[in-house]
């Protein structure tokens, strides 16, 4: 019976050519219903839907044909024939459509409602009238790479896309996977060249089509930090911008500005390695050992950061023009190619940017350049805050905690390497007492620098990264053994140095011990590659270790007086000397003995009084024979107001100040208190009692 019917499979159904010039287009709507369109010539019958196997539906179609077309001999019989073969013809139509889809559609879109048409993406939309092509975009796009960036704290997925319109190729772009589905990146990345058609669901359909087109995208794992990393297969490697020491199949992509951290692949048996280490050791001749020994030790401590966490910052300070940045860049050249203009971080950067850089630079040296006293008070406060945050983060090995918008905690970014800061001066004020203890300051003066040696090392600085690359491979081959020996060696040094550094903050011997430990490891490495023999190695180690200890002593001396108690006493002494404050006699409330130096002056009127408080002097307390008895509120207000007017660093609260005076033994206090109850002008008062000689400078 099928042979008696003339039919054609089309995208919108099966078209039958019947007797009398009648055309019938049928399309399946459900398992039991079909949609039928009938026409002859220019006469069209509105579509009807029903069950073609039902004689009632066929009769209705025949009646409609007779009503609109006139005589239709044999039409009812032909409808019956169609009912018997329509399922087979529908299946044939589907097979033809699938074959056309395979031949003419993009391979990735075969079997989907999407097509690439005229340089854009089209979706075949099912409607009552059949499949209608819906234009979604004027461009096509594919994800060419699915990149996972691992920075050591979290993994971020990024899509790299290529695209083109009918007229031109679009630039390759990167889109975070979390932002891809919204499709808002299209105008941001490609501007007006790429358009998504307006309409409900157009963006979502476009997203699906691009994902389907991208099924063959390459997946890559990129590490985004430097330093040691254990790979999924258990290998321990050291990451740098060009890959990894210890593996040739690892990809690293550091953030912009950090690409210079690139090391060569070392050969521990090559004779040039011994010469490279010799060049590195020449860094010790660049300036006095108290300058160069801690710096070189810091470079070789960095790859040991997982074993000996460097919980201190090297604060390299000196006047402008003293080659601080130049020497810092030379030190950093152990880990790549650097100059004073390409240092990885600066105090001009935001504190958050600094934090991120120090986190990514794991097991290496990070230089934060150019801390300086600012001109305006606002700038000075900002610079001080950055210095405080840097020193505390480095000393505590902690990042700044944050919350997301839904109040969950974000990952913190603690420093993970050795931090060197360059500065024009030491940070001042009691607020820096604790922060300064988390540093080891190194003073550099222009005349300290051996310019000939500096020039020679700059010409040969490529050897420095060869020496460091060899050192890292040497550590990798004995990492587990070093983990045990190095930490125990540091602990022993720390106990010995506490006796050699009297008056130092408890953190200072610990920092010195870490640096000397790295020098010990450097000396063992230099001997293993043939740069040094045993006796010269011991001599170099002793000389460099002495330089570290000398630097620790100088740091202790230069940071004395930065505690709140000393600072308060110094400022109060200055106020007495300038006649800006005065005290009364403890017993009488009048002028005290030694009144000239306690804020009083002779009278020049006819009142008959011998003396009076100096003009504009502020009252701060009382004086006895041996002690000053400070009114807590008045004395604190006078000192803090003076420092605020002069922009002098002081920022400490009253309670912390009185506790500091008690802690260092400057104040006489009652048990479990920071003040004392004393009879003043015949009445008991609580005062801060300190020796008069401590304030007046006689002791």
XYZ file of C-alpha atoms in Angstrom:
699
model
C 0.000 0.000 0.000
C 2.938 2.299 0.685
C 3.863 2.195 -2.982
C 0.481 3.780 -3.913
C 1.324 6.915 -1.880
C 3.711 9.657 -2.930
C 5.397 11.159 0.126
C 8.351 13.283 1.196
C 9.999 13.457 4.603
C 10.598 17.031 5.715
C 11.889 18.783 8.810
C 8.347 19.806 9.721
C 6.702 16.382 9.072
C 5.761 13.976 6.261
C 4.218 15.515 3.132
C 1.829 13.322 1.095
C 0.811 14.160 -2.492
C -2.700 12.718 -3.002
C -5.057 12.398 -5.912
C -6.809 15.484 -7.160
C -3.759 17.653 -6.347
C -4.394 17.536 -2.606
C -1.379 17.949 -0.296
C -1.395 16.581 3.280
C 1.348 17.454 5.789
C 1.315 15.287 8.919
C 3.344 15.669 12.075
C 3.224 13.507 15.201
C 2.037 15.387 18.283
C 1.807 12.495 20.731
C 1.622 8.724 20.723
C -1.987 8.787 19.505
C -2.469 12.203 17.917
C -1.227 13.802 14.717
C -1.533 17.270 13.287
C -2.804 17.414 9.717
C -2.585 20.328 7.277
C -4.515 20.057 3.962
C -4.359 22.321 0.904
C -4.939 22.299 -2.844
C -3.615 25.079 -4.929
C -4.189 28.301 -2.999
C -6.925 26.817 -0.822
C -5.756 25.955 2.679
C -7.744 24.176 5.402
C -6.877 25.169 9.008
C -4.842 22.422 10.730
C -6.705 19.678 12.557
C -5.401 17.354 15.261
C -6.694 13.901 16.212
C -6.181 10.137 16.166
C -5.502 9.078 12.573
C -6.441 5.492 13.407
C -9.938 6.715 14.283
C -12.439 6.485 11.407
C -14.333 9.415 12.927
C -11.289 11.684 12.602
C -10.621 10.528 9.047
C -14.267 11.153 8.126
C -14.027 14.646 9.558
C -10.949 15.339 7.410
C -12.751 13.954 4.346
C -15.782 16.187 5.007
C -13.559 19.243 5.365
C -11.775 18.399 2.108
C -15.089 17.998 0.277
C -16.363 21.262 1.782
C -13.287 23.280 0.707
C -12.047 21.458 -2.410
C -15.253 20.047 -3.929
C -15.010 16.603 -5.509
C -12.366 14.438 -3.679
C -12.785 10.947 -5.085
C -10.616 8.421 -3.226
C -9.453 10.884 -0.527
C -10.988 8.925 2.373
C -9.344 5.724 1.170
C -5.963 7.474 0.896
C -6.304 8.679 4.489
C -6.794 5.093 5.550
C -3.623 4.108 3.697
C -1.712 6.951 5.377
C -2.893 5.702 8.792
C -1.266 2.327 8.155
C 2.129 3.650 6.987
C 2.522 6.937 8.882
C 4.485 5.371 11.759
C 7.016 3.885 9.324
C 7.282 7.143 7.414
C 7.750 9.065 10.690
C 10.583 6.742 11.671
C 12.124 7.188 8.224
C 11.797 10.956 8.635
C 13.611 10.810 11.981
C 16.391 8.745 10.437
C 16.740 11.183 7.555
C 16.838 14.108 10.017
C 19.514 12.381 12.087
C 21.597 11.704 8.989
C 21.256 15.328 7.892
C 22.218 16.390 11.407
C 25.360 14.240 11.265
C 26.370 15.534 7.856
C 25.632 19.235 8.248
C 25.791 20.058 11.960
C 28.856 20.540 14.198
C 29.844 17.085 15.528
C 29.455 18.245 19.138
C 25.867 19.388 18.481
C 24.605 16.285 16.696
C 21.493 15.003 18.438
C 20.771 18.355 20.077
C 18.384 21.137 19.080
C 21.336 23.442 18.332
C 22.882 24.299 14.976
C 25.644 26.610 13.747
C 24.109 28.841 11.113
C 25.590 31.870 9.391
C 28.323 32.408 12.036
C 25.967 32.110 15.013
C 24.159 29.594 17.190
C 20.585 28.569 16.336
C 18.143 26.537 18.399
C 15.371 24.525 16.748
C 12.275 25.432 18.719
C 9.293 23.091 18.712
C 6.041 24.981 18.166
C 2.512 24.091 17.098
C 3.595 24.871 13.566
C 6.692 22.630 13.796
C 10.370 23.272 14.418
C 11.256 26.940 14.065
C 14.919 28.064 14.047
C 15.524 30.528 16.897
C 18.670 32.644 16.480
C 20.531 32.783 19.802
C 23.808 34.581 18.967
C 25.722 36.213 16.163
C 28.871 34.386 17.297
C 30.114 30.938 18.131
C 32.311 30.160 21.119
C 34.142 27.170 22.513
C 35.916 26.451 25.777
C 39.374 25.462 24.571
C 40.835 24.872 28.036
C 39.409 24.125 31.437
C 42.085 25.357 33.834
C 42.235 24.577 37.544
C 44.513 27.026 39.380
C 45.739 25.706 42.723
C 47.352 28.351 44.964
C 47.835 26.083 47.956
C 44.706 27.273 49.762
C 41.979 26.677 47.214
C 41.458 25.584 43.625
C 39.810 27.971 41.200
C 38.360 26.729 37.917
C 38.735 29.003 34.901
C 37.495 28.592 31.328
C 39.595 29.842 28.434
C 37.346 30.528 25.451
C 37.893 31.257 21.803
C 35.168 32.723 19.624
C 34.354 34.098 16.219
C 31.628 35.907 14.335
C 30.904 35.638 10.645
C 33.189 38.623 10.083
C 36.181 38.013 12.365
C 37.840 35.974 15.077
C 37.301 37.146 18.653
C 40.186 37.382 21.149
C 40.746 34.464 23.516
C 39.409 35.251 26.984
C 39.414 33.808 30.497
C 36.199 33.483 32.494
C 35.932 32.111 36.056
C 33.734 29.019 35.975
C 31.471 30.495 38.661
C 30.683 33.458 36.361
C 30.280 31.508 33.135
C 26.614 30.484 33.393
C 25.292 34.041 33.769
C 26.816 34.915 30.353
C 27.412 38.510 31.498
C 31.037 38.062 30.511
C 30.149 38.239 26.785
C 29.745 42.057 26.561
C 32.534 42.568 29.102
C 35.085 40.494 27.176
C 33.944 40.913 23.573
C 31.950 44.149 23.587
C 29.491 44.944 20.812
C 31.048 42.428 18.434
C 29.235 39.557 20.161
C 25.507 39.666 20.853
C 23.014 37.335 22.495
C 19.479 37.636 21.143
C 16.834 39.015 23.486
C 14.268 36.600 24.808
C 13.389 34.258 27.612
C 16.037 31.611 28.100
C 18.359 32.877 25.345
C 21.333 33.182 27.710
C 20.717 29.756 29.198
C 20.370 28.127 25.780
C 23.573 29.866 24.662
C 25.378 28.601 27.728
C 24.237 25.042 27.024
C 25.229 25.252 23.369
C 28.730 26.506 24.232
C 29.135 23.738 26.804
C 28.075 21.157 24.204
C 30.510 22.611 21.670
C 33.287 22.402 24.283
C 33.110 18.722 25.180
C 36.613 18.143 23.815
C 38.204 20.976 25.807
C 41.595 20.224 27.313
C 41.844 20.137 31.120
C 44.958 21.535 32.819
C 46.072 21.747 36.430
C 48.170 24.842 37.051
C 49.920 25.591 40.310
C 49.813 29.279 41.184
C 52.444 29.493 43.934
C 56.143 28.860 44.420
C 57.850 26.466 46.808
C 57.467 22.885 47.917
C 54.412 20.891 46.919
C 53.567 17.214 47.193
C 51.943 16.075 43.945
C 48.957 13.694 43.864
C 51.334 10.855 42.971
C 53.427 11.515 46.098
C 56.393 13.275 44.491
C 57.803 16.298 46.360
C 58.733 19.103 43.965
C 59.731 22.764 44.222
C 57.535 25.035 42.092
C 58.742 28.113 40.231
C 57.486 30.137 37.283
C 58.890 27.781 34.629
C 57.778 24.514 36.200
C 59.088 22.405 39.029
C 62.475 21.218 40.217
C 62.060 17.486 40.584
C 59.447 16.936 37.841
C 59.193 17.868 34.197
C 55.432 17.399 33.816
C 54.217 20.093 36.208
C 52.724 23.362 34.985
C 53.009 26.575 36.992
C 51.393 29.894 36.161
C 52.153 32.637 38.677
C 50.122 35.814 38.920
C 51.265 38.935 37.020
C 54.321 40.502 38.638
C 55.660 37.198 39.970
C 56.784 35.648 36.668
C 60.433 36.481 37.406
C 60.605 33.723 40.033
C 62.070 31.261 37.551
C 64.900 28.786 38.213
C 66.986 26.593 35.895
C 67.041 22.808 36.125
C 70.268 22.085 38.041
C 72.859 19.358 37.544
C 74.471 18.539 40.893
C 77.450 16.962 39.176
C 78.189 19.875 36.822
C 81.445 21.775 37.566
C 79.739 25.129 36.953
C 77.543 24.501 40.004
C 80.554 24.759 42.342
C 81.475 28.072 40.713
C 77.884 29.324 41.013
C 77.921 28.603 44.755
C 81.248 30.457 45.010
C 79.630 33.501 43.385
C 76.722 33.280 45.834
C 79.124 33.181 48.808
C 80.739 36.373 47.521
C 77.564 38.130 48.642
C 79.148 38.063 52.114
C 81.870 40.442 50.836
C 79.378 43.023 49.627
C 79.172 44.809 53.014
C 80.076 44.131 56.654
C 79.029 40.644 57.885
C 76.381 42.124 60.190
C 74.602 43.235 56.987
C 75.330 40.499 54.476
C 75.334 37.398 56.699
C 71.667 37.715 57.798
C 70.586 38.510 54.238
C 72.388 35.575 52.621
C 71.196 33.330 55.437
C 67.635 34.473 54.726
C 67.944 33.429 51.066
C 69.066 29.917 52.010
C 66.549 29.725 54.853
C 63.637 30.260 52.461
C 63.620 26.705 50.983
C 63.656 25.401 54.580
C 60.551 27.384 55.551
C 58.427 24.264 56.034
C 61.032 22.864 58.456
C 62.110 26.104 60.169
C 59.230 28.602 59.815
C 60.798 32.103 59.548
C 58.566 33.926 62.030
C 60.341 37.258 61.626
C 60.896 39.917 58.972
C 64.293 41.248 57.958
C 63.959 45.042 58.116
C 66.741 46.453 55.888
C 66.876 50.169 56.616
C 69.054 53.117 55.744
C 68.989 56.572 54.234
C 67.944 57.034 50.645
C 70.820 56.253 48.278
C 72.291 53.524 50.478
C 71.607 50.791 47.855
C 68.933 49.031 49.925
C 66.717 48.127 46.976
C 69.708 47.244 44.804
C 71.057 44.796 47.366
C 67.573 43.395 48.005
C 67.169 42.782 44.251
C 70.575 41.095 44.132
C 69.554 38.851 47.029
C 66.287 38.051 45.252
C 68.238 37.082 42.125
C 68.909 33.771 43.860
C 65.336 32.919 42.838
C 65.054 34.512 39.397
C 65.959 37.604 37.421
C 65.285 40.806 39.356
C 66.314 44.442 39.529
C 65.396 47.211 41.939
C 62.522 48.167 39.591
C 61.003 44.660 39.431
C 60.680 43.780 43.112
C 57.488 41.802 43.789
C 55.824 44.083 46.362
C 55.915 47.622 47.684
C 54.512 49.554 50.605
C 52.638 51.564 47.975
C 50.569 48.408 47.335
C 47.444 47.815 49.368
C 47.761 45.695 52.492
C 45.547 43.019 50.912
C 47.752 42.879 47.813
C 50.831 42.486 50.024
C 49.145 39.679 51.930
C 48.289 37.824 48.731
C 51.831 38.136 47.343
C 53.438 36.902 50.573
C 51.115 33.907 50.563
C 51.855 32.917 46.961
C 55.622 33.304 47.403
C 56.020 30.124 49.411
C 59.477 28.882 50.444
C 61.192 31.774 48.714
C 62.217 35.354 49.505
C 59.646 38.119 49.124
C 60.835 41.730 49.179
C 58.444 44.502 50.196
C 60.136 47.694 49.108
C 60.290 51.301 50.251
C 58.746 51.963 53.648
C 59.366 55.589 54.506
C 58.047 58.333 56.770
C 55.169 59.990 54.956
C 54.675 63.741 54.580
C 51.073 64.048 55.747
C 49.628 62.623 58.948
C 47.099 60.558 56.998
C 49.782 59.014 54.810
C 51.923 58.341 57.870
C 49.073 56.501 59.570
C 48.503 54.418 56.442
C 52.188 53.503 56.132
C 52.315 52.637 59.833
C 49.262 50.390 59.520
C 50.824 48.542 56.600
C 54.096 48.071 58.486
C 52.250 46.856 61.590
C 50.196 44.406 59.574
C 53.238 43.116 57.690
C 55.352 42.610 60.816
C 52.580 40.953 62.789
C 51.505 38.686 59.932
C 55.115 37.601 59.379
C 55.845 37.150 63.068
C 52.665 35.211 63.774
C 52.586 33.368 60.416
C 48.917 34.259 60.205
C 46.727 35.883 57.605
C 43.868 38.264 58.157
C 40.551 36.531 58.831
C 37.577 37.482 56.657
C 33.955 36.520 56.169
C 31.989 36.065 52.992
C 28.638 37.764 52.400
C 26.873 34.737 53.920
C 29.048 35.040 57.109
C 31.073 31.904 56.374
C 34.826 32.199 56.878
C 37.118 32.757 53.931
C 40.529 31.223 53.686
C 43.292 33.278 55.310
C 46.552 34.005 53.482
C 49.520 33.799 55.883
C 53.068 34.521 54.713
C 54.780 31.277 53.676
C 58.363 32.322 52.963
C 61.054 34.730 54.118
C 60.058 38.408 54.088
C 62.575 41.226 53.592
C 61.353 44.816 53.898
C 63.408 47.819 52.803
C 62.877 51.099 54.640
C 64.399 54.514 55.193
C 64.076 54.260 58.956
C 62.909 52.083 61.807
C 59.211 52.293 62.697
C 58.784 54.310 65.875
C 56.525 54.424 68.880
C 55.212 52.099 71.574
C 52.646 50.751 69.142
C 55.554 49.150 67.286
C 57.123 47.577 70.384
C 55.511 44.194 69.773
C 55.738 44.448 65.975
C 59.443 45.372 66.075
C 60.104 42.243 68.121
C 58.881 40.273 65.099
C 61.688 41.674 62.962
C 65.449 41.679 62.760
C 66.545 45.160 61.715
C 69.671 45.620 59.603
C 71.083 49.103 59.185
C 72.809 49.761 55.859
C 74.858 52.857 55.154
C 76.147 53.899 51.747
C 79.786 53.710 52.834
C 79.237 50.098 53.957
C 78.746 48.893 50.372
C 81.667 47.535 48.378
C 80.748 49.014 44.998
C 83.281 46.960 43.049
C 81.907 43.763 44.552
C 78.356 44.966 43.869
C 79.130 45.560 40.199
C 80.829 42.185 39.888
C 77.913 40.346 41.456
C 75.406 42.166 39.267
C 77.286 41.038 36.167
C 77.364 37.449 37.430
C 73.897 37.337 39.015
C 72.676 34.564 36.695
C 74.967 32.266 38.683
C 72.980 33.014 41.851
C 69.845 31.227 40.646
C 71.970 28.279 39.484
C 73.393 28.026 43.002
C 69.914 28.183 44.543
C 68.443 25.656 42.109
C 71.227 23.237 43.023
C 70.599 23.878 46.718
C 66.901 23.094 46.319
C 67.616 19.824 44.501
C 70.189 18.977 47.189
C 67.541 19.573 49.899
C 64.956 17.504 48.005
C 67.226 14.457 48.012
C 67.575 14.535 51.820
C 64.420 16.401 52.887
C 63.200 13.977 55.549
C 66.615 13.686 57.201
C 67.050 17.459 57.231
C 63.638 17.901 58.868
C 64.851 16.152 62.008
C 68.395 17.524 62.184
C 67.729 21.151 61.284
C 64.994 21.780 63.854
C 66.987 20.207 66.697
C 70.044 22.242 65.656
C 67.980 25.435 65.757
C 66.610 24.607 69.217
C 70.134 24.145 70.586
C 71.339 27.398 69.022
C 68.384 29.282 70.444
C 69.245 28.284 74.008
C 72.916 29.258 73.535
C 72.109 32.605 71.942
C 69.832 33.642 74.788
C 72.954 33.847 76.916
C 74.902 35.727 74.237
C 72.189 38.332 73.646
C 71.410 39.830 77.082
C 68.544 42.311 77.097
C 67.223 41.099 73.736
C 63.563 40.401 73.174
C 62.890 36.629 73.505
C 62.140 36.455 69.771
C 65.531 37.825 68.714
C 67.633 34.747 69.678
C 65.067 32.588 67.901
C 65.448 34.589 64.667
C 69.246 34.530 64.922
C 69.173 30.768 65.522
C 67.055 30.219 62.387
C 69.496 32.240 60.260
C 72.576 30.473 61.624
C 70.843 27.133 61.025
C 70.431 28.010 57.363
C 74.095 29.052 57.173
C 75.028 25.639 58.573
C 72.940 23.981 55.859
C 74.507 26.246 53.206
C 78.012 25.303 54.363
C 77.164 21.583 54.110
C 75.779 22.114 50.597
C 78.843 24.120 49.493
C 81.133 21.321 50.686
C 79.018 18.649 48.962
C 79.356 20.309 45.532
C 83.080 21.018 45.947
C 82.975 24.781 46.521
C 84.501 24.533 50.003
C 86.651 22.039 51.802
C 86.204 21.267 55.498
C 88.425 23.906 57.130
C 87.481 26.857 54.881
C 83.864 25.817 55.353
C 84.139 25.956 59.128
C 85.889 29.320 58.938
C 83.225 30.793 56.660
C 80.433 29.442 58.880
C 82.036 30.934 62.018
C 82.500 34.344 60.347
C 78.961 34.457 58.954
C 77.416 33.245 62.230
C 79.283 35.993 64.087
C 77.795 38.480 61.612
C 74.269 37.266 62.415
C 74.909 37.582 66.161
C 76.353 41.077 65.670
C 73.236 42.021 63.682
C 71.026 40.692 66.503
C 72.941 42.797 69.051
C 72.645 45.882 66.850
C 68.917 45.234 66.467
C 68.521 44.996 70.246
C 70.362 48.272 70.708
C 68.523 50.153 67.962
C 65.073 49.128 69.205
C 65.699 50.031 72.857
C 63.396 52.725 74.127
C 60.620 51.750 71.813
C 58.589 50.281 74.673
C 55.672 52.340 76.030
C 57.269 52.940 79.451
C 60.515 54.348 78.058
C 58.672 56.411 75.468
C 56.363 57.941 78.073
C 59.226 58.851 80.374
C 61.232 60.380 77.507
C 58.323 62.560 76.387
C 57.479 63.596 79.948
C 61.136 64.591 80.477
C 61.012 66.719 77.339
C 57.849 68.441 78.554
C 59.485 69.319 81.890
C 62.586 70.631 80.113
C 60.442 72.784 77.836
C 58.374 74.091 80.752
C 55.166 72.641 79.304
C 54.102 70.752 82.467
C 54.448 71.296 86.207
C 53.930 69.464 89.526
C 53.019 70.715 93.005
C 54.619 69.922 96.323
C 53.217 66.652 97.689
C 52.625 68.041 101.182
C 51.619 71.678 100.667
C 50.252 71.851 97.152
C 52.546 74.842 96.529
C 55.830 75.043 94.608
C 58.063 72.026 95.334
C 61.778 71.885 96.136
C 63.759 72.197 92.895
C 60.853 74.097 91.415
C 62.816 75.504 88.461
C 63.084 72.111 86.791
C 59.559 71.063 87.780
C 57.672 73.591 85.685
C 57.747 76.726 87.871
C 59.183 80.193 87.263
C 59.861 83.364 89.292
C 57.015 85.835 89.521
C 57.341 89.258 87.889
C 54.357 90.901 89.581
C 53.764 92.504 92.973
C 51.759 89.680 94.523
C 54.639 88.765 96.791
C 54.688 85.121 95.606
C 58.162 83.728 95.049
C 57.218 81.682 92.004
C 54.324 80.369 89.949
C 53.709 77.629 87.329
C 55.075 78.550 83.929
C 52.649 80.116 81.537
C 50.774 77.502 79.447
C 52.232 74.676 81.585
C 49.798 71.877 82.372
C 49.415 70.295 85.773
C 50.464 66.602 85.846
C 50.882 65.716 89.537
C 52.971 66.248 92.671
C 56.619 65.906 93.737
C 58.259 64.587 96.899
C 61.884 64.229 97.833
C 62.437 61.066 95.795
C 59.347 60.411 93.680
C 56.903 62.076 91.342
C 53.260 61.283 92.015
C 51.500 61.590 88.676
C 47.818 62.257 88.349
C 46.865 59.462 85.939
C 44.403 61.407 83.807
C 46.336 64.694 83.749
C 49.739 63.128 82.987
C 48.389 60.895 80.238
C 46.413 63.768 78.677
C 49.452 66.057 78.640
C 51.722 63.482 76.952
C 49.164 62.198 74.428
C 48.061 65.739 73.479
C 51.662 66.790 72.922
C 52.407 63.758 70.700
C 49.189 64.292 68.748
C 50.053 67.940 68.040
C 53.566 67.042 66.945
C 52.689 63.904 64.983
C 54.916 61.851 67.295
C 54.151 58.102 67.412
C 52.657 57.205 70.779
C 49.379 55.292 70.257
C 48.913 53.382 73.523
C 45.985 53.296 75.911
C 46.354 54.442 79.558
C 45.940 51.026 81.151
C 48.556 49.450 78.871
C 50.913 52.339 79.665
C 50.627 51.940 83.438
C 51.070 48.182 83.106
C 54.208 48.777 81.040
C 55.656 51.096 83.737
C 55.008 48.441 86.343
C 56.426 45.653 84.175
C 59.791 47.372 83.722
C 59.978 48.401 87.392
C 59.640 52.147 86.874
C 56.564 52.595 89.056
C 55.873 51.845 92.718
C 52.531 50.051 92.851
C 50.189 48.423 95.296
C 49.727 44.673 95.038
C 47.739 43.654 91.955
C 47.416 47.290 90.839
C 49.214 49.624 88.460
C 48.994 52.648 90.798
C 49.624 53.390 94.468
C 47.580 54.927 97.303
C 49.559 57.906 98.653
C 48.686 60.772 101.030
C 48.698 63.890 98.877
C 47.947 67.325 100.364
C 46.672 65.504 103.483
C 44.222 63.364 101.488
C 44.651 59.804 100.155
C 44.936 59.685 96.349
C 45.670 56.997 93.823
C 48.628 58.111 91.725
C 51.341 56.693 89.473
C 54.492 56.854 91.585
C 57.790 56.910 89.682
C 61.345 57.966 90.657
C 61.987 61.648 90.118
C 65.482 60.867 88.851
C 64.075 58.693 86.013
C 62.114 61.632 84.625
C 64.554 64.448 85.277
C 67.420 62.619 83.620
C 69.724 62.266 86.597
C 69.678 58.458 86.311
